[in-house]
Amino acid sequence: MAKAQKEVNQHLVVDPITRIEGHLRIEVDIKNGKVVDAWSSGTLWRGIEPILQGRDIRDGGLLAQRICGVCTYSHYEGNTMATEVALGIRPPTNARLIRNLINATQFMHDHIVHFYALHSLDWADVAGALKADPQKAADLAYEFSKTPYNASVSHYREVKAKLEKFVASGQLGPFTNAYLGNPLYKMPPEADLVMISHYLDALHIQVIVAQMQAIYGAKNPHPQSLVIGGISSVMDMLDPNRLAEFQFKLDSVKNFIHNAYLPDIDMLVHFYKDEFVKGWGIGNYNFLSYGGFPETNDWEAKYRYLPQGVVYEGDLNIFEPTVDEKSITETVAHSWYEGPKVGLYPGIEETIPQYTGLNPDNTVKGDGKYSWVKAPRYKRKVMEVGPLARWVVGYAINHKDMRKRLDEFLKKHNAQFEQMYSTVGRTAARALETAYICDGAYMFIKDLVANLKQGDESTWTRFEFPKEETNACVALVEAPRGSLGHFVTIKGKTITHYQVVVPSTWNASPRDEIGQKGAYEASLTGLPVPNPDEPLEIIRTIHSFDPCLACAVHLIDTDSGKLREFKVEV
């Protein structure tokens, strides 16, 4: 009889994970090398809702977009659309299409920056790239693309030399504190070199996308061309040279998406195929999408470029093609706010902070309140939002050509749909969506030109300020990270009540009043952590949701009580 091994129990604290949208703390219990429990804790209070209350509705969008320094336009549009709902107006066709073009740049910029700047080093090993043969790297690039982006022996030799110079100087720059040589990296050195070369290329591409947003949005970040009822970038819309400039830059971005980003994802899936399995990095199988990019001026749910709907239990046959806003609730049972433990509709809830602190050993009070993030639920169920959710919903309702696109991807990798329910699948969904949004931008351009040729130059809808206080009104839109809801009540020119339920609120939520774990928490259960000093698998899975990046990790050994501190990749 084999001798029983002693159980090894540890408590791991990863704090913070995100460095852009506030700070995210993840704590997990590890038993015999696997995560058995997890807690997601937002450690910074936004407080944006109280700031907006009492403000002029015409300033709301400019203030709301300060919620985030990355997807600024998403909150700008969300606030503006919510106000338009309250006023009972819709912008004209030209304004809707210009907004869609600005939003397309937001999605492409966010997805490209996320994968390369924030997520690629979870898959590609800098130490491996230093060992790569530039000729073999070029050959490998052609295996995954007929026209690979910036792929030549001389270029890969230059990139490798640049990396070697970083190492020799002792200053790794953006690669400082990476988990060099970690055995969880599975790509060959040449694949590492190809992906890291695109990391550097993406620094230039993201500038081009930002310039595209500034053409019709005035600037990036924090564009400023939206007004209640329409847009203000009228002269840019009427100038054919500006449209030509936008499309010229779009062509460059499309080249990068199709010849760098998508092939890199194919390469990632190929070498991480043992993790491209159902359940690896996912524990909740309910998916929600509000739909985005309205294709009509009435904003009907079924006429949106990104689909609206809900899929339950990962079953494509159990879905709803529309979202009932009144079924959205938020609970603060485990959040640092005052309020009832039962969930409330965001349009009537309040945001009153009630910080109760941490345990004496600086860990979260898992049975009590432990996060500044609230716990949103749809029909009392946990939901995942974001690119994977949008593809699951789009596939279930057969939205446009989303099913065809995903089927082609799965066939290429000899994979089944259920394999998308994974960290790898979530990462692939974001890349597929980037190409889908890019194609949508060309469609919006075509529609804009056709409408202008008809002689329609309108860009704004007149409105009257309401004398009486409105009911709580909501705009349900899609941001790059997922479903976004802005809830507003106004009277006259003033915002009297405001609530926002952002994508990270859905995904990073703590437990609710009945103990259901949030999407982050559920995704970590069962993940292997062979080396707690370098919890790459945890970081990789959390990053796949696109929260942002970790700075430092603390580990408490529950047996010895010893606290250790170490850095994670930046």
GROMACS .gro file of N, CA, C and O in nm, residues 481-557:
model
  308
  481ARG      N    1  -1.427   4.530  -2.186
  481ARG     CA    2  -1.419   4.428  -2.082
  481ARG      C    3  -1.552   4.358  -2.056
  481ARG      O    4  -1.556   4.258  -1.984
  482GLY      N    5  -1.663   4.411  -2.110
  482GLY     CA    6  -1.789   4.343  -2.088
  482GLY      C    7  -1.907   4.437  -2.074
  482GLY      O    8  -1.902   4.554  -2.112
  483SER      N    9  -2.014   4.386  -2.015
  483SER     CA   10  -2.141   4.459  -2.007
  483SER      C   11  -2.133   4.574  -1.908
  483SER      O   12  -2.088   4.558  -1.795
  484LEU      N   13  -2.182   4.689  -1.953
  484LEU     CA   14  -2.171   4.814  -1.876
  484LEU      C   15  -2.308   4.880  -1.868
  484LEU      O   16  -2.374   4.900  -1.971
  485GLY      N   17  -2.351   4.913  -1.747
  485GLY     CA   18  -2.479   4.980  -1.729
  485GLY      C   19  -2.463   5.110  -1.655
  485GLY      O   20  -2.402   5.114  -1.547
  486HIS      N   21  -2.517   5.217  -1.712
  486HIS     CA   22  -2.522   5.347  -1.645
  486HIS      C   23  -2.668   5.376  -1.611
  486HIS      O   24  -2.754   5.376  -1.700
  487PHE      N   25  -2.696   5.402  -1.484
  487PHE     CA   26  -2.832   5.426  -1.435
  487PHE      C   27  -2.841   5.570  -1.385
  487PHE      O   28  -2.763   5.610  -1.297
  488VAL      N   29  -2.934   5.648  -1.438
  488VAL     CA   30  -2.940   5.790  -1.403
  488VAL      C   31  -3.084   5.835  -1.380
  488VAL      O   32  -3.178   5.788  -1.444
  489THR      N   33  -3.099   5.925  -1.284
  489THR     CA   34  -3.225   5.997  -1.262
  489THR      C   35  -3.192   6.146  -1.269
  489THR      O   36  -3.093   6.190  -1.209
  490ILE      N   37  -3.275   6.223  -1.340
  490ILE     CA   38  -3.245   6.365  -1.356
  490ILE      C   39  -3.370   6.450  -1.330
  490ILE      O   40  -3.483   6.403  -1.343
  491LYS      N   41  -3.345   6.574  -1.297
  491LYS     CA   42  -3.452   6.672  -1.281
  491LYS      C   43  -3.400   6.806  -1.330
  491LYS      O   44  -3.297   6.855  -1.281
  492GLY      N   45  -3.465   6.861  -1.430
  492GLY     CA   46  -3.416   6.983  -1.489
  492GLY      C   47  -3.282   6.959  -1.557
  492GLY      O   48  -3.269   6.874  -1.643
  493LYS      N   49  -3.179   7.031  -1.512
  493LYS     CA   50  -3.046   7.015  -1.568
  493LYS      C   51  -2.953   6.933  -1.477
  493LYS      O   52  -2.833   6.923  -1.503
  494THR      N   53  -3.012   6.873  -1.373
  494THR     CA   54  -2.929   6.815  -1.267
  494THR      C   55  -2.946   6.663  -1.255
  494THR      O   56  -3.058   6.610  -1.264
  495ILE      N   57  -2.835   6.596  -1.230
  495ILE     CA   58  -2.835   6.452  -1.199
  495ILE      C   59  -2.873   6.439  -1.051
  495ILE      O   60  -2.804   6.492  -0.964
  496THR      N   61  -2.981   6.368  -1.022
  496THR     CA   62  -3.024   6.352  -0.883
  496THR      C   63  -2.986   6.216  -0.825
  496THR      O   64  -2.981   6.200  -0.703
  497HIS      N   65  -2.963   6.117  -0.911
  497HIS     CA   66  -2.923   5.984  -0.864
  497HIS      C   67  -2.842   5.918  -0.973
  497HIS      O   68  -2.875   5.930  -1.092
  498TYR      N   69  -2.734   5.847  -0.932
  498TYR     CA   70  -2.648   5.784  -1.034
  498TYR      C   71  -2.588   5.656  -0.980
  498TYR      O   72  -2.543   5.650  -0.865
  499GLN      N   73  -2.590   5.553  -1.064
  499GLN     CA   74  -2.522   5.426  -1.033
  499GLN      C   75  -2.460   5.371  -1.160
  499GLN      O   76  -2.515   5.388  -1.270
  500VAL      N   77  -2.347   5.305  -1.144
  500VAL     CA   78  -2.279   5.240  -1.256
  500VAL      C   79  -2.248   5.096  -1.218
  500VAL      O   80  -2.198   5.071  -1.108
  501VAL      N   81  -2.279   5.004  -1.306
  501VAL     CA   82  -2.239   4.864  -1.288
  501VAL      C   83  -2.146   4.832  -1.403
  501VAL      O   84  -2.188   4.815  -1.518
  502VAL      N   85  -2.017   4.825  -1.374
  502VAL     CA   86  -1.915   4.810  -1.477
  502VAL      C   87  -1.879   4.663  -1.498
  502VAL      O   88  -1.911   4.578  -1.414
  503PRO      N   89  -1.811   4.630  -1.610
  503PRO     CA   90  -1.776   4.491  -1.636
  503PRO      C   91  -1.697   4.424  -1.524
  503PRO      O   92  -1.724   4.309  -1.487
  504SER      N   93  -1.601   4.497  -1.469
  504SER     CA   94  -1.521   4.438  -1.361
  504SER      C   95  -1.603   4.415  -1.235
  504SER      O   96  -1.566   4.334  -1.151
  505THR      N   97  -1.714   4.488  -1.221
  505THR     CA   98  -1.802   4.461  -1.108
  505THR      C   99  -1.865   4.323  -1.124
  505THR      O  100  -1.874   4.246  -1.028
  506TRP      N  101  -1.909   4.291  -1.244
  506TRP     CA  102  -1.964   4.158  -1.270
  506TRP      C  103  -1.859   4.049  -1.245
  506TRP      O  104  -1.884   3.952  -1.173
  507ASN      N  105  -1.743   4.064  -1.308
  507ASN     CA  106  -1.644   3.956  -1.305
  507ASN      C  107  -1.567   3.947  -1.174
  507ASN      O  108  -1.533   3.837  -1.129
  508ALA      N  109  -1.538   4.061  -1.113
  508ALA     CA  110  -1.455   4.062  -0.992
  508ALA      C  111  -1.537   4.064  -0.865
  508ALA      O  112  -1.483   4.087  -0.757
  509SER      N  113  -1.665   4.037  -0.875
  509SER     CA  114  -1.751   4.049  -0.758
  509SER      C  115  -1.715   3.950  -0.648
  509SER      O  116  -1.667   3.840  -0.676
  510PRO      N  117  -1.739   3.988  -0.524
  510PRO     CA  118  -1.723   3.893  -0.413
  510PRO      C  119  -1.845   3.801  -0.408
  510PRO      O  120  -1.932   3.805  -0.496
  511ARG      N  121  -1.853   3.721  -0.306
  511ARG     CA  122  -1.970   3.635  -0.288
  511ARG      C  123  -2.095   3.720  -0.265
  511ARG      O  124  -2.086   3.834  -0.221
  512ASP      N  125  -2.211   3.662  -0.295
  512ASP     CA  126  -2.336   3.732  -0.270
  512ASP      C  127  -2.400   3.682  -0.141
  512ASP      O  128  -2.336   3.608  -0.064
  513GLU      N  129  -2.524   3.721  -0.115
  513GLU     CA  130  -2.588   3.688   0.013
  513GLU      C  131  -2.615   3.540   0.031
  513GLU      O  132  -2.638   3.494   0.144
  514ILE      N  133  -2.612   3.463  -0.079
  514ILE     CA  134  -2.633   3.318  -0.066
  514ILE      C  135  -2.505   3.240  -0.089
  514ILE      O  136  -2.507   3.118  -0.107
  515GLY      N  137  -2.390   3.311  -0.090
  515GLY     CA  138  -2.261   3.245  -0.095
  515GLY      C  139  -2.208   3.212  -0.233
  515GLY      O  140  -2.104   3.145  -0.245
  516GLN      N  141  -2.274   3.257  -0.339
  516GLN     CA  142  -2.225   3.229  -0.474
  516GLN      C  143  -2.098   3.310  -0.502
  516GLN      O  144  -2.096   3.432  -0.484
  517LYS      N  145  -1.995   3.243  -0.548
  517LYS     CA  146  -1.870   3.311  -0.580
  517LYS      C  147  -1.884   3.392  -0.709
  517LYS      O  148  -1.958   3.356  -0.799
  518GLY      N  149  -1.807   3.500  -0.715
  518GLY     CA  150  -1.800   3.578  -0.838
  518GLY      C  151  -1.722   3.504  -0.944
  518GLY      O  152  -1.661   3.399  -0.919
  519ALA      N  153  -1.721   3.558  -1.067
  519ALA     CA  154  -1.659   3.489  -1.181
  519ALA      C  155  -1.509   3.467  -1.160
  519ALA      O  156  -1.457   3.359  -1.192
  520TYR      N  157  -1.437   3.569  -1.109
  520TYR     CA  158  -1.294   3.550  -1.083
  520TYR      C  159  -1.274   3.437  -0.983
  520TYR      O  160  -1.191   3.347  -1.003
  521GLU      N  161  -1.347   3.444  -0.875
  521GLU     CA  162  -1.330   3.347  -0.767
  521GLU      C  163  -1.357   3.206  -0.817
  521GLU      O  164  -1.281   3.112  -0.787
  522ALA      N  165  -1.465   3.190  -0.894
  522ALA     CA  166  -1.500   3.057  -0.944
  522ALA      C  167  -1.398   3.006  -1.045
  522ALA      O  168  -1.371   2.886  -1.052
  523SER      N  169  -1.339   3.098  -1.122
  523SER     CA  170  -1.246   3.056  -1.228
  523SER      C  171  -1.117   2.997  -1.173
  523SER      O  172  -1.048   2.921  -1.242
  524LEU      N  173  -1.082   3.032  -1.049
  524LEU     CA  174  -0.953   2.988  -0.994
  524LEU      C  175  -0.961   2.850  -0.927
  524LEU      O  176  -0.859   2.782  -0.913
  525THR      N  177  -1.080   2.808  -0.888
  525THR     CA  178  -1.094   2.681  -0.818
  525THR      C  179  -1.049   2.565  -0.906
  525THR      O  180  -1.094   2.549  -1.019
  526GLY      N  181  -0.957   2.486  -0.853
  526GLY     CA  182  -0.906   2.370  -0.926
  526GLY      C  183  -0.780   2.395  -1.005
  526GLY      O  184  -0.717   2.301  -1.055
  527LEU      N  185  -0.738   2.523  -1.018
  527LEU     CA  186  -0.617   2.551  -1.094
  527LEU      C  187  -0.493   2.499  -1.023
  527LEU      O  188  -0.481   2.510  -0.900
  528PRO      N  189  -0.396   2.445  -1.097
  528PRO     CA  190  -0.272   2.400  -1.035
  528PRO      C  191  -0.181   2.517  -1.002
  528PRO      O  192  -0.173   2.614  -1.078
  529VAL      N  193  -0.119   2.511  -0.885
  529VAL     CA  194  -0.020   2.612  -0.846
  529VAL      C  195   0.103   2.535  -0.797
  529VAL      O  196   0.125   2.521  -0.677
  530PRO      N  197   0.183   2.482  -0.889
  530PRO     CA  198   0.297   2.400  -0.849
  530PRO      C  199   0.403   2.476  -0.771
  530PRO      O  200   0.473   2.417  -0.689
  531ASN      N  201   0.414   2.606  -0.797
  531ASN     CA  202   0.513   2.688  -0.727
  531ASN      C  203   0.446   2.816  -0.677
  531ASN      O  204   0.435   2.914  -0.750
  532PRO      N  205   0.401   2.819  -0.552
  532PRO     CA  206   0.332   2.938  -0.499
  532PRO      C  207   0.417   3.064  -0.503
  532PRO      O  208   0.362   3.175  -0.499
  533ASP      N  209   0.549   3.050  -0.509
  533ASP     CA  210   0.634   3.168  -0.520
  533ASP      C  211   0.620   3.235  -0.657
  533ASP      O  212   0.656   3.352  -0.673
  534GLU      N  213   0.572   3.161  -0.756
  534GLU     CA  214   0.549   3.215  -0.889
  534GLU      C  215   0.413   3.165  -0.939
  534GLU      O  216   0.406   3.073  -1.021
  535PRO      N  217   0.304   3.222  -0.889
  535PRO     CA  218   0.169   3.172  -0.921
  535PRO      C  219   0.123   3.212  -1.061
  535PRO      O  220   0.023   3.283  -1.079
  536LEU      N  221   0.197   3.168  -1.162
  536LEU     CA  222   0.171   3.211  -1.299
  536LEU      C  223   0.032   3.173  -1.347
  536LEU      O  224  -0.034   3.250  -1.417
  537GLU      N  225  -0.016   3.055  -1.308
  537GLU     CA  226  -0.146   3.010  -1.357
  537GLU      C  227  -0.259   3.099  -1.302
  537GLU      O  228  -0.356   3.126  -1.372
  538ILE      N  229  -0.245   3.145  -1.179
  538ILE     CA  230  -0.344   3.236  -1.122
  538ILE      C  231  -0.342   3.370  -1.197
  538ILE      O  232  -0.447   3.422  -1.236
  539ILE      N  233  -0.223   3.423  -1.215
  539ILE     CA  234  -0.208   3.551  -1.284
  539ILE      C  235  -0.262   3.539  -1.427
  539ILE      O  236  -0.335   3.627  -1.476
  540ARG      N  237  -0.228   3.429  -1.494
  540ARG     CA  238  -0.270   3.409  -1.634
  540ARG      C  239  -0.423   3.407  -1.646
  540ARG      O  240  -0.479   3.468  -1.737
  541THR      N  241  -0.489   3.338  -1.555
  541THR     CA  242  -0.635   3.328  -1.561
  541THR      C  243  -0.702   3.460  -1.529
  541THR      O  244  -0.794   3.504  -1.599
  542ILE      N  245  -0.657   3.528  -1.424
  542ILE     CA  246  -0.717   3.657  -1.389
  542ILE      C  247  -0.695   3.757  -1.501
  542ILE      O  248  -0.785   3.832  -1.539
  543HIS      N  249  -0.575   3.757  -1.559
  543HIS     CA  250  -0.548   3.850  -1.669
  543HIS      C  251  -0.636   3.822  -1.790
  543HIS      O  252  -0.663   3.913  -1.869
  544SER      N  253  -0.678   3.698  -1.809
  544SER     CA  254  -0.759   3.665  -1.927
  544SER      C  255  -0.893   3.737  -1.925
  544SER      O  256  -0.957   3.752  -2.029
  545PHE      N  257  -0.937   3.785  -1.808
  545PHE     CA  258  -1.058   3.865  -1.799
  545PHE      C  259  -1.031   4.011  -1.835
  545PHE      O  260  -1.124   4.089  -1.850
  546ASP      N  261  -0.904   4.049  -1.842
  546ASP     CA  262  -0.861   4.186  -1.867
  546ASP      C  263  -0.892   4.280  -1.752
  546ASP      O  264  -0.955   4.385  -1.769
  547PRO      N  265  -0.847   4.248  -1.628
  547PRO     CA  266  -0.859   4.345  -1.520
  547PRO      C  267  -0.742   4.442  -1.520
  547PRO      O  268  -0.760   4.560  -1.503
  548CYS      N  269  -0.623   4.395  -1.538
  548CYS     CA  270  -0.496   4.467  -1.550
  548CYS      C  271  -0.382   4.383  -1.494
  548CYS      O  272  -0.387   4.262  -1.497
  549LEU      N  273  -0.279   4.443  -1.434
  549LEU     CA  274  -0.154   4.373  -1.410
  549LEU      C  275  -0.109   4.378  -1.264
  549LEU      O  276  -0.134   4.474  -1.195
  550ALA      N  277  -0.040   4.272  -1.222
  550ALA     CA  278   0.003   4.263  -1.082
  550ALA      C  279   0.134   4.336  -1.056
  550ALA      O  280   0.216   4.351  -1.143
  551CYS      N  281   0.152   4.381  -0.932
  551CYS     CA  282   0.276   4.448  -0.891
  551CYS      C  283   0.354   4.365  -0.789
  551CYS      O  284   0.474   4.349  -0.800
  552ALA      N  285   0.286   4.317  -0.687
  552ALA     CA  286   0.357   4.240  -0.585
  552ALA      C  287   0.268   4.129  -0.531
  552ALA      O  288   0.147   4.139  -0.535
  553VAL      N  289   0.327   4.026  -0.481
  553VAL     CA  290   0.254   3.914  -0.424
  553VAL      C  291   0.305   3.887  -0.284
  553VAL      O  292   0.424   3.897  -0.258
  554HIS      N  293   0.214   3.853  -0.194
  554HIS     CA  294   0.252   3.814  -0.059
  554HIS      C  295   0.201   3.674  -0.032
  554HIS      O  296   0.089   3.641  -0.068
  555LEU      N  297   0.279   3.592   0.029
  555LEU     CA  298   0.238   3.455   0.059
  555LEU      C  299   0.245   3.432   0.209
  555LEU      O  300   0.346   3.459   0.273
  556ILE      N  301   0.134   3.383   0.264
  556ILE     CA  302   0.133   3.344   0.405
  556ILE      C  303   0.122   3.193   0.412
  556ILE      O  304   0.028   3.135   0.357
  557ASP      N  305   0.215   3.128   0.475
  557ASP     CA  306   0.207   2.984   0.498
  557ASP      C  307   0.120   2.962   0.621
  557ASP      O  308   0.154   3.006   0.731
   0.00000   0.00000   0.00000
